[in-house]
Coordinates of C-alpha atoms in Angstrom, one line a residue:
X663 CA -44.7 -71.2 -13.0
X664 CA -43.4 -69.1 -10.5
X665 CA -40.5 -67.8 -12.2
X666 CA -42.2 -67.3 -15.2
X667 CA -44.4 -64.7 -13.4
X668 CA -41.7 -62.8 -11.8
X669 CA -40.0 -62.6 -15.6
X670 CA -43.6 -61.2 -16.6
X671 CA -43.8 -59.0 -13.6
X672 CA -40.2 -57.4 -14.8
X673 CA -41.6 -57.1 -18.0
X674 CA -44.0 -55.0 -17.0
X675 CA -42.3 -53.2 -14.5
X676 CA -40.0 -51.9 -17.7
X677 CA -42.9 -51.1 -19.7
X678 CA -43.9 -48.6 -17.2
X679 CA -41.0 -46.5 -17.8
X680 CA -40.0 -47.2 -21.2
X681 CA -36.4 -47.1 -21.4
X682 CA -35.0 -48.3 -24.4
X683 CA -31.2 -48.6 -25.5
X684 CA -31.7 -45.2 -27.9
X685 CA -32.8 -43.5 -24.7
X686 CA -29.4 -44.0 -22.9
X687 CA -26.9 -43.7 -25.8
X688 CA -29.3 -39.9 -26.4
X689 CA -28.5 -38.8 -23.2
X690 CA -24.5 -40.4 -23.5
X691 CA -24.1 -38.4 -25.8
X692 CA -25.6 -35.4 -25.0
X693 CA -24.0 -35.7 -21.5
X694 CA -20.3 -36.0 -23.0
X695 CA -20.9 -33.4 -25.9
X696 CA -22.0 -31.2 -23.0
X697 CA -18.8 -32.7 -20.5
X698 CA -16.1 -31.7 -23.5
X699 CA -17.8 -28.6 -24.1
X700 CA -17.2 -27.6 -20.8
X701 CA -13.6 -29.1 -20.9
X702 CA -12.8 -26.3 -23.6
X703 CA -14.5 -23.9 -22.4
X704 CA -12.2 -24.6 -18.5
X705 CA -9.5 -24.8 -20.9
X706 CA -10.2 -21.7 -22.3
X707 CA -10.6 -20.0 -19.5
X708 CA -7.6 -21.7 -17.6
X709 CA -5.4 -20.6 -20.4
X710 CA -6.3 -16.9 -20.5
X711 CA -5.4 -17.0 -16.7
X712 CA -2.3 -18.9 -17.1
X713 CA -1.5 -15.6 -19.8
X714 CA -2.6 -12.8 -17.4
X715 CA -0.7 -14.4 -14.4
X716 CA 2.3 -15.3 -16.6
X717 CA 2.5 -12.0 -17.9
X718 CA 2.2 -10.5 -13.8
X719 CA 4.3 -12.5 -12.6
X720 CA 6.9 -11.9 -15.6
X721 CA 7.2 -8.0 -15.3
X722 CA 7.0 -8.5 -11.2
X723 CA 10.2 -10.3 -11.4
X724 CA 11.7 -8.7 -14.4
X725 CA 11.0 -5.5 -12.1
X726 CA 11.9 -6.9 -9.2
X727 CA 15.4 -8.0 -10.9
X728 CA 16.0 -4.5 -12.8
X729 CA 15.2 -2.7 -8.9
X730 CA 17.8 -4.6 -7.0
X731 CA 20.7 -4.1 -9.9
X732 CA 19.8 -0.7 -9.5
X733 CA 19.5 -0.6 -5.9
X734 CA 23.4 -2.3 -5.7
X735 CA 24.4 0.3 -8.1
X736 CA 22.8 3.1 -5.9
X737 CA 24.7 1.4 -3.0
X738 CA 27.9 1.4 -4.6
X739 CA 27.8 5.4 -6.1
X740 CA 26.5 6.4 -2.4
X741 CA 29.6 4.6 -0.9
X742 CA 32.2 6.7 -3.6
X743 CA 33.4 9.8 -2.5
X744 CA 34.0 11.7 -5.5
X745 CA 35.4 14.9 -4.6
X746 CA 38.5 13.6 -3.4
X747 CA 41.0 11.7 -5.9
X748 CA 41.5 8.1 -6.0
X749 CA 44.5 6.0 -6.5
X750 CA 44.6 3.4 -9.0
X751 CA 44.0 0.6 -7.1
X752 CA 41.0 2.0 -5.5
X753 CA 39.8 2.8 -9.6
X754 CA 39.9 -0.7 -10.5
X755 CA 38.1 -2.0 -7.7
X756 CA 35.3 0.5 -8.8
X757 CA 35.4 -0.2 -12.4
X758 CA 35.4 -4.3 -11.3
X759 CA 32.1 -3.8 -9.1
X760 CA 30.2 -2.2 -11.4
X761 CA 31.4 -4.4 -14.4
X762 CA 29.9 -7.2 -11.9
X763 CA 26.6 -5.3 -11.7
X764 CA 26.4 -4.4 -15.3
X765 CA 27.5 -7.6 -16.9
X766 CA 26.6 -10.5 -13.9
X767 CA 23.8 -10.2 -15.3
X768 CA 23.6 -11.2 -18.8
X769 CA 24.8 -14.7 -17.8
X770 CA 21.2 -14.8 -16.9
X771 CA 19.2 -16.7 -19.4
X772 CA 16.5 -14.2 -18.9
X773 CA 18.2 -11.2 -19.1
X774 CA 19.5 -9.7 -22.5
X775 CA 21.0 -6.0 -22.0
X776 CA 21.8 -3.7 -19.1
X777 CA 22.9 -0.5 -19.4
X778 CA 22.9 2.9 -17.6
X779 CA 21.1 6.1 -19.6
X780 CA 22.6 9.4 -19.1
X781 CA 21.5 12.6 -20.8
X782 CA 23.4 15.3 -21.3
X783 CA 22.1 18.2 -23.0
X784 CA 19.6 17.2 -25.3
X785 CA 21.7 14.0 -26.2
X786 CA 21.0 10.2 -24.5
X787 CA 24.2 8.6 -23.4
X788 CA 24.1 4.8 -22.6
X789 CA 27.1 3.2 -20.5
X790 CA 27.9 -0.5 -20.2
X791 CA 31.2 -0.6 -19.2
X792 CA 32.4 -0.1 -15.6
X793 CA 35.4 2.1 -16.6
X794 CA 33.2 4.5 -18.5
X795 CA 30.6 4.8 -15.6
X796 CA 33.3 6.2 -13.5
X797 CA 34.8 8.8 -16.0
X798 CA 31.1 9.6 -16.1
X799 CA 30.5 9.9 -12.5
X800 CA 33.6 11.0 -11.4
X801 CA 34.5 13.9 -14.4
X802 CA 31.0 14.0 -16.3
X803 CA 33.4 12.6 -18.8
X804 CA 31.1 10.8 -21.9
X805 CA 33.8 7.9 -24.2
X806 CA 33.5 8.5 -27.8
X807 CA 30.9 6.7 -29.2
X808 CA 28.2 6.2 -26.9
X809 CA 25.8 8.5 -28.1
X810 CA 22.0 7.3 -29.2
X811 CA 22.9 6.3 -32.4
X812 CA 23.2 2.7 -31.7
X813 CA 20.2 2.6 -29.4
X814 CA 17.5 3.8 -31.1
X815 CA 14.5 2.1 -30.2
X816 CA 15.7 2.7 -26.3
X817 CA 15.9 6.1 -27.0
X818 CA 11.8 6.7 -28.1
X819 CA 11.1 4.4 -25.6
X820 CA 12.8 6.6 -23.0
X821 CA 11.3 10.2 -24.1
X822 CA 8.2 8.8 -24.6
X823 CA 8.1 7.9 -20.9
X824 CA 10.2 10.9 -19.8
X825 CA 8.1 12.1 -17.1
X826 CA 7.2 8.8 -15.4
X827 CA 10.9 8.0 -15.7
X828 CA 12.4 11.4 -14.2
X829 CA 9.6 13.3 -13.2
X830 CA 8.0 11.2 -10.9
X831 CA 10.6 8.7 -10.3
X832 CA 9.5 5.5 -10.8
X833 CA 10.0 2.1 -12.2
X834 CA 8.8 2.0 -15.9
X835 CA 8.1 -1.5 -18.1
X836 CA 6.8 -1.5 -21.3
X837 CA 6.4 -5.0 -23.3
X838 CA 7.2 -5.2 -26.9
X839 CA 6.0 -7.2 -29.6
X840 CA 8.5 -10.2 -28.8
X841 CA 7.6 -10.7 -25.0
X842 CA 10.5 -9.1 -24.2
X843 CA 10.5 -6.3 -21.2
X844 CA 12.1 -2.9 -21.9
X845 CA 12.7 -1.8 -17.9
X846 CA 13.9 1.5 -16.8
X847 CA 14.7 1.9 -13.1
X848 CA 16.2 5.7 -11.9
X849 CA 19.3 6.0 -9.8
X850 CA 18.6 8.5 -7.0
X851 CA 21.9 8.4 -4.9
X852 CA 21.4 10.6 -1.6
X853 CA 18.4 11.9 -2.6
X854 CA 19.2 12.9 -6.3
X855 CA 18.1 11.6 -10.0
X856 CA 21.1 10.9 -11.6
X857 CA 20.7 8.5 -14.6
X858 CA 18.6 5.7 -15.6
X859 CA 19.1 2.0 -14.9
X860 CA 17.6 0.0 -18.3
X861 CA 17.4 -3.4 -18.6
X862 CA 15.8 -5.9 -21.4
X863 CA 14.8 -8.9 -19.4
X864 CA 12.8 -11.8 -21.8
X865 CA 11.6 -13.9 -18.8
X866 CA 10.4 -17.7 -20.1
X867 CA 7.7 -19.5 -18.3
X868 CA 6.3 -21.6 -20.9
X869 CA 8.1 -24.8 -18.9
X870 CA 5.6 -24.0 -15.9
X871 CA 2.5 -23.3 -18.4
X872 CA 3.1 -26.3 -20.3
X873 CA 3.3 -28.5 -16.9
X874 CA 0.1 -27.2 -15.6
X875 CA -2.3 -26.9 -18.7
X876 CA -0.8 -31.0 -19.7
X877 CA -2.0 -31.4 -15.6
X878 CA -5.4 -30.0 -16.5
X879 CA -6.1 -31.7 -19.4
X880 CA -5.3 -35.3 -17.3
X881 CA -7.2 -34.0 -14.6
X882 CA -10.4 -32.9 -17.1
X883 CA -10.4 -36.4 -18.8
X884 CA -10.5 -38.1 -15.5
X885 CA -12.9 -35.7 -13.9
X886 CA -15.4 -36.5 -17.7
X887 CA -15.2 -40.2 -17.1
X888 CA -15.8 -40.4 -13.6
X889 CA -18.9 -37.7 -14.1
X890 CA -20.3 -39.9 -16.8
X891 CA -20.0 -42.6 -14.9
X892 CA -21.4 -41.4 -12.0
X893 CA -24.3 -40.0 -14.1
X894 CA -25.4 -43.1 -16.1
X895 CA -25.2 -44.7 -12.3
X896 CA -27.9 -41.7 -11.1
X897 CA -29.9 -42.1 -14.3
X898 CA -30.3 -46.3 -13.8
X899 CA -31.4 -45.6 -10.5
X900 CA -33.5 -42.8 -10.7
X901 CA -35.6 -44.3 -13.4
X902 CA -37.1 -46.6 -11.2
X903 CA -38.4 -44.2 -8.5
X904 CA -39.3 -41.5 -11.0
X905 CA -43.2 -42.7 -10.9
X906 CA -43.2 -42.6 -7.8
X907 CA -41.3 -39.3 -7.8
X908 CA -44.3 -37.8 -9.9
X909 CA -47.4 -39.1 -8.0
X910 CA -45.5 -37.2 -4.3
X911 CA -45.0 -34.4 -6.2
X912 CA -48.4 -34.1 -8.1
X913 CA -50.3 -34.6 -4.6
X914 CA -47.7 -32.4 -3.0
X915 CA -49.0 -29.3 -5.7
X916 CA -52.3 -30.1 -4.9
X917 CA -52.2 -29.8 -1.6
X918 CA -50.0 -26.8 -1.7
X919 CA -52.3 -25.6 -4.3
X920 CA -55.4 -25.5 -1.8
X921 CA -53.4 -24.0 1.0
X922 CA -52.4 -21.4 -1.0
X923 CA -56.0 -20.5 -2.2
X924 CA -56.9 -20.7 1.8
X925 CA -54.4 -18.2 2.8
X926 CA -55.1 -15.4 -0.5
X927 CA -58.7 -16.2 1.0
X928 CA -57.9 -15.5 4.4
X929 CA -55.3 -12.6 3.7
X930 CA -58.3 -11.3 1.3
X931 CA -60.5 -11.2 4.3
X932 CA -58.3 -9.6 6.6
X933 CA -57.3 -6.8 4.5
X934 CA -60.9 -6.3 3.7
X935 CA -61.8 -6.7 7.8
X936 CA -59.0 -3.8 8.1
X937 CA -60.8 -1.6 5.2
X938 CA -63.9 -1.8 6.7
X939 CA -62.6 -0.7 10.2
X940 CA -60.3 2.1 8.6
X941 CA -63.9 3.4 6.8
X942 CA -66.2 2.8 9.8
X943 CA -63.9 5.0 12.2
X944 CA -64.0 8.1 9.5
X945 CA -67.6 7.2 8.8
X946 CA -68.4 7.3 12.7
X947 CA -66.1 10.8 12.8
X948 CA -68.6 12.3 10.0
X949 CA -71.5 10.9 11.5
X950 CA -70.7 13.1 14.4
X951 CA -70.5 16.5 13.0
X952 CA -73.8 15.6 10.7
X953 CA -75.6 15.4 14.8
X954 CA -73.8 18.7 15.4
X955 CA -74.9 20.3 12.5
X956 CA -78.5 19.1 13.0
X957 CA -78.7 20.2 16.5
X958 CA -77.2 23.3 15.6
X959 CA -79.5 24.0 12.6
X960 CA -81.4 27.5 12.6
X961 CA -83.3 29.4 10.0
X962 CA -80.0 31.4 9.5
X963 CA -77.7 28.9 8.7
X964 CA -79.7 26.6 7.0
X965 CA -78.1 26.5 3.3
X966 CA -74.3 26.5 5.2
X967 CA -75.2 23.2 6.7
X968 CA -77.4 21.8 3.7
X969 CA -74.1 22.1 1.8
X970 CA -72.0 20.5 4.4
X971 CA -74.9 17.6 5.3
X972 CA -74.8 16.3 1.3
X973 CA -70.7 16.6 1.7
X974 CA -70.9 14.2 4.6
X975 CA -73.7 11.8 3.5
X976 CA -72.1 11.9 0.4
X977 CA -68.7 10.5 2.2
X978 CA -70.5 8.1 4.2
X979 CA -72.1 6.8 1.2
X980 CA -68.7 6.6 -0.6
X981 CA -67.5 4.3 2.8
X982 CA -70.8 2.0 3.0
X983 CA -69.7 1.3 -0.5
X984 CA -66.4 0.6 0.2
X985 CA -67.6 -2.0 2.7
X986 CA -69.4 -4.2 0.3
X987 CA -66.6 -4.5 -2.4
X988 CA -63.5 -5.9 -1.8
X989 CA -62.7 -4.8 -5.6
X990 CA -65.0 -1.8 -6.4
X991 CA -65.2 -1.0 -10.3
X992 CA -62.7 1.2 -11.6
X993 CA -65.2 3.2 -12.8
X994 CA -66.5 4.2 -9.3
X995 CA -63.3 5.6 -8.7
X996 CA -62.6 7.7 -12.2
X997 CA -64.4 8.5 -15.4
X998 CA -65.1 11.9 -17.5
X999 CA -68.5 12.3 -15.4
X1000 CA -66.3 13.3 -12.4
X1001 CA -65.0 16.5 -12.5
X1002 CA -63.0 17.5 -8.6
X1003 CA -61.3 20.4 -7.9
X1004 CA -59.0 19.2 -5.8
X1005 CA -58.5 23.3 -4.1
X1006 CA -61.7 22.7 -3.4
X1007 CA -61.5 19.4 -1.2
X1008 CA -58.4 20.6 0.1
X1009 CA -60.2 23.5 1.8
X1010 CA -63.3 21.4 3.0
X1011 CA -61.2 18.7 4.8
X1012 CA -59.3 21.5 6.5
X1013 CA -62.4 23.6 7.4
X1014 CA -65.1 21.3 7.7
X1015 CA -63.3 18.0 9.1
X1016 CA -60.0 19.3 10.6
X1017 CA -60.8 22.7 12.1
X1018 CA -64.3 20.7 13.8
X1019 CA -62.1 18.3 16.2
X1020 CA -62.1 19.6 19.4
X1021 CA -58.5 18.4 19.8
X1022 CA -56.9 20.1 16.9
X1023 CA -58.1 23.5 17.7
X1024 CA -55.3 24.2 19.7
X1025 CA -52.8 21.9 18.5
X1026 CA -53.0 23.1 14.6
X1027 CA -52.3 25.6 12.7
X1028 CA -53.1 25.3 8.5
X1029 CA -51.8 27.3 6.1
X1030 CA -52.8 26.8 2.6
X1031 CA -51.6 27.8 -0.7
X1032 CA -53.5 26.9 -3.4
X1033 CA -52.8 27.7 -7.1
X1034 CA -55.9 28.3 -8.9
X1035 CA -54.6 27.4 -12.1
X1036 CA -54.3 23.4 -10.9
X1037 CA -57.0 22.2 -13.5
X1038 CA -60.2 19.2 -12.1
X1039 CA -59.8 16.3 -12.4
X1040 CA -61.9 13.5 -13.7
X1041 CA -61.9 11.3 -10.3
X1042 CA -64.4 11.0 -7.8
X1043 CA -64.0 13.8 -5.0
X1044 CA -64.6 11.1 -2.1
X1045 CA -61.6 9.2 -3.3
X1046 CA -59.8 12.4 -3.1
X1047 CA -60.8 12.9 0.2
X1048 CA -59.9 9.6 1.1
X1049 CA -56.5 10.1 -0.4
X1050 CA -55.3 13.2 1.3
X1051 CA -57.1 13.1 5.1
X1052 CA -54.8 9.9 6.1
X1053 CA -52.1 12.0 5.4
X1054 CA -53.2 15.1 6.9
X1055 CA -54.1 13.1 10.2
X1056 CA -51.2 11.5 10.0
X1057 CA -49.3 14.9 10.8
X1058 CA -51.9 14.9 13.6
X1059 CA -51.3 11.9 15.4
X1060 CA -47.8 12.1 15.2
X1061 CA -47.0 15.4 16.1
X1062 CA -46.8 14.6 20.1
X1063 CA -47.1 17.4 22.8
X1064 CA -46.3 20.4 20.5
X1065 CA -48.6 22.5 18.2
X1066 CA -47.3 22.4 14.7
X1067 CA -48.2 24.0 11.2
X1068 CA -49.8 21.9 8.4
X1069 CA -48.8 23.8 4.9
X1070 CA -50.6 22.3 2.1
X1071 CA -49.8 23.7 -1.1
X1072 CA -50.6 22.9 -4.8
X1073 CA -48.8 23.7 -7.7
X1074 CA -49.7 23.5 -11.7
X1075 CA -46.9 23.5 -14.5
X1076 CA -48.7 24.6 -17.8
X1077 CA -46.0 23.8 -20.0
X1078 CA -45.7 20.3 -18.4
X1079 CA -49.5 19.8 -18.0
X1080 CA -48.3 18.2 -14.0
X1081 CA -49.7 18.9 -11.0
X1082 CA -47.8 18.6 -7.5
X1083 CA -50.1 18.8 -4.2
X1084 CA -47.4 19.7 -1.2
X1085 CA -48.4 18.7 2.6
X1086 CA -45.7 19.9 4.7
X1087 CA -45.5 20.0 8.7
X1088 CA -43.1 21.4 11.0
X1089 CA -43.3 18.1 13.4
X1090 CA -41.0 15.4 14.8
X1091 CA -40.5 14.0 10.8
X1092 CA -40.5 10.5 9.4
X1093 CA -38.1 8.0 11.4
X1094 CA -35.3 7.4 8.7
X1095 CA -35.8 3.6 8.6
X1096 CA -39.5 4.2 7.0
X1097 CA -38.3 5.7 4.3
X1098 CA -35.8 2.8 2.8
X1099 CA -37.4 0.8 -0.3
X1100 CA -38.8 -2.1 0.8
X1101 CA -41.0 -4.1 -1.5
X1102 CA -40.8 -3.2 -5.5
X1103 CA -39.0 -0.1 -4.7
X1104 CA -42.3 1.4 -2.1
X1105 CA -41.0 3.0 0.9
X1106 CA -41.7 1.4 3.9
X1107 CA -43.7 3.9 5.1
X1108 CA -46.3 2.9 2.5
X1109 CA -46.6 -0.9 3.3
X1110 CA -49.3 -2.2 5.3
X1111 CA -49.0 -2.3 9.0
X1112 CA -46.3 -0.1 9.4
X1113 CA -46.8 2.6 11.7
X1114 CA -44.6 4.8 14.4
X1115 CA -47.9 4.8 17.2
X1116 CA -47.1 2.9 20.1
X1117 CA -50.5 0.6 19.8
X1118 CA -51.3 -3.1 20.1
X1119 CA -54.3 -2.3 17.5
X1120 CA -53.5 -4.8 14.7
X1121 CA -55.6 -1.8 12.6
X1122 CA -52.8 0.9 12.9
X1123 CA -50.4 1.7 10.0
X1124 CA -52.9 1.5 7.4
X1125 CA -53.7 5.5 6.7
X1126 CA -50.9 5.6 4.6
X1127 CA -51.3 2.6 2.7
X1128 CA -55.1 3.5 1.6
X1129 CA -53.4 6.7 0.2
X1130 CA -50.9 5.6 -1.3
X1131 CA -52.9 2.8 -3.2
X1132 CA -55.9 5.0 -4.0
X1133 CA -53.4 7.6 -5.7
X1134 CA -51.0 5.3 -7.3
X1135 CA -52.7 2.1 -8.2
X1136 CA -56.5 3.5 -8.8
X1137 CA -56.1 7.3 -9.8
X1138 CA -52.2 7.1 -11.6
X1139 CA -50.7 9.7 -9.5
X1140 CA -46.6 9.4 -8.1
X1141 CA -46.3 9.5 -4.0
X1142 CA -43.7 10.4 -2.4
X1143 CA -42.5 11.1 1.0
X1144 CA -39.6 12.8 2.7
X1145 CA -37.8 14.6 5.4
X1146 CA -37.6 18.6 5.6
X1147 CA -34.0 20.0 6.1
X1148 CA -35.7 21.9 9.0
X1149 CA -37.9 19.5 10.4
X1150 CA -40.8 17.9 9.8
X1151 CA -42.3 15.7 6.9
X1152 CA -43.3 16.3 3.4
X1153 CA -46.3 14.2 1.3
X1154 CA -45.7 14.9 -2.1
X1155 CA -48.6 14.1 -4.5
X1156 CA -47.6 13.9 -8.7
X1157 CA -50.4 14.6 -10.9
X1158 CA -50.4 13.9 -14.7
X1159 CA -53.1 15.9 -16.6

């Protein structure tokens, strides 16, 4: 009884997963289809190596050969002191040395012709004999016989290379159609180009390729059985644990799944918390003047300050609304019913917001160059404001001890139908690490909570990161911000009409 419920248990156990005979001989297959695949493709690859280094290797040493007969036969010419005569004996020692150099050589199984090239007028001479090489050297004497006829193919190969061979003096190799290399080495005894050293060297590695690819295709059937093996072995094993394997990982994604909505929730609300203290401080600033204006109100001025009153409550409406939306409608921000001149709010901020703190009085200067061509546009003139006074104040906070100038200047291509609004200052400038890329190729400087104030307030750095998502992300336009060659900073606003 016993045993037969631990066969039933099995059973079941199995029908859990389902694993059938078909199952494993699919994935055997697919496994070593994939494994051989692989195999040729390593193969492949191994064997275009095996060419590339074969074919390095063979002109290094068919180089390196072709240099040091040259370099013996530049030893010997240097040790031959032509201007006086030689006796006989001394002759045939010559003529046996090079005869060495010139024919050792060719016992090499490699190595196929060496010769020395000559030219004389506008005729090639090529020497192999020792005897002739000294008539040559010793009397400019050429043997009968020796002209280019009989070396034809040498011959093009030589003038076609001319100037890397005697010009510029260096080894030359060129490989022809039956793996053979054509090598041509100069001879510059004390200093001078004499002649040519050529050689046709047919260097045979296909021993050592043989070897290695017969190594590699052992080692690659090994390496397929022992990775099939080892992968059936995972796949037995695995197949009981993959239940559980699915019920961690489904309660892992849902817990992951609910922290992740608590911290977009909580990141939500802290941005929001810093938008409503950015607003409230330039809301509280407004307030301000509105009181000065009111206690300053006379019969006299009374349509200057009506103008400026609805300017401000008009603001401080715009940032009350700001505070109840975390995601205001798009149309609040642009539509055809708004129509800004952006002179215009330019000239208020500077005169009516900028000009009124008591602290910027004597620590400003503004100069402003506005084109009147620069066309409205259809976006709310609050938004506007919002976009350019964090940048404007930012040349304020930032500008230390010393007064500086604030240029703002806009600009209006017809042709182009763009808009560019400038804001230059003569202070201390951006520091240079603010203006790498960071994030999706935004400058630093425009990420949130980055700021150059020395300030434990967790609500600094976010003037420039209002502006910049106001003007790029809700109104379209391209930001920018740079150093001046002269000093100071540059905000440079793009608009598309």
């Amino acid at each position: 009884m016993e045993r037969s419920n631990k066969k039933s248990y099995l059973q079941e156990k199995f029908k859990k997963y389902r694993i059938e005979i078909r199952h494993i001989l699919v994935i055997f297959v697919i496994l070593v289809t994939f494994q051989i695949m692989l195999s040729l493709i390593q193969k492949a690859s191994i064997n275009n190596f095996l060419d590339d280094t074969r074919f390095w290797y063979q002109r290094d040493s068919a180089e390196e050969v072709a240099n040091l007969t040259a370099t013996s036969l530049e030893l010997i010419i240097e040790n031959i002191d032509f201007s006086s005569r030689m006796d006989r004996d001394r002759e045939r020692k010559i003529i046996e040395s090079f005869n060495i150099i010139l024919n050792q050589q060719i016992l090499q199984q490699n190595v196929e012709k060496v010769m020395t090239v000559f030219q004389k007028d506008s005729l090639l001479y090529f020497i192999d004999d020792g005897e002739d090489l000294l008539n040559y050297l010793s009397k400019n004497v050429f043997p009968p016989g020796m002209e280019t006829d009989r070396h034809q193919q040498v011959r093009n190969i030589y003038l076609n290379n001319l100037e890397t061979i005697k010009m510029l003096e260096v080894i030359h190799s060129q490989l022809d159609s039956s793996n053979t290399f054509n090598i041509f080495v100069p001879l510059i005894p004390r200093g001078e180009y004499a002649g040519t050293l050529f050689m046709r060297i047919h260097p045979d590695f296909s021993t050592i390729t043989e070897t290695l690819t017969s190594g590699y295709n052992e080692a690659a059937m090994i390496n397929t059985s022992l990775i099939i093996l080892g992968l059936l072995t995972m796949f037995y094993i695995s197949s009981y644990t993959v239940k559980e394997r699915d019920k961690a990982q489904e309660l892992l994604m849902e817990e992951h799944e609910e922290h992740l909505k608590e911290h977009i929730e909580h990141e939500k609300e802290m941005i929001f918390t810093k938008r409503i203290y950015h607003s409230h401080h330039k809301a509280e600033k407004i307030i301000g003047f509105m009181r000065e204006d009111l206690r300053n109100l006379v019969k006299e001025n009374i349509d200057e300050i009506k103008f400026r009153l609805l300017k401000y409550s008009n603001f401080v409406s715009r940032v009350i609304y700001d505070m109840k939306w975390y995601e205001p409608q798009v149309s609040t921000f642009r539509g055809p019913f708004f129509n800004t001149n952006i002179n215009a709010t330019l000239e208020f901020l500077i005169d009516h917001v900028f000009k009124r703190v008591a602290a910027s009085r004597d620590s400003f200067n503004f100069v402003l160059e506005l084109d009147e061509k620069l066309p409205n546009v259809h976006l709310n003139e609050y938004v506007v404001w919002e976009i350019f006074e964090p940048i404007i104040q930012n040349s304020f906070d930032h500008r230390g001890d010393r007064k500086i100038t604030v240029t703002i200047k806009t600009e209006f291509d017809q042709q182009a139908r763009k808009g560019v609004v400038f804001i230059h200052d003569n202070g201390n400038g951006i520091r240079e690490d603010l203006l790498i890329e960071k994030e999706d190729g935004i400058k630093a400087l425009f990420l949130e909570n980055i700021s150059t104030r020395k300030s434990s307030n967790r609500n600094t750095g976010y003037g420039c990161f209002i502006a910049y998502n106001l003007a790029k992300n809700r109104c379209g336009w391209d930001v920018d911000a740079y150093n001046n060659e002269n000093g100071g900073a540059t905000f440079k606003f793009m608009i598309n009409f």
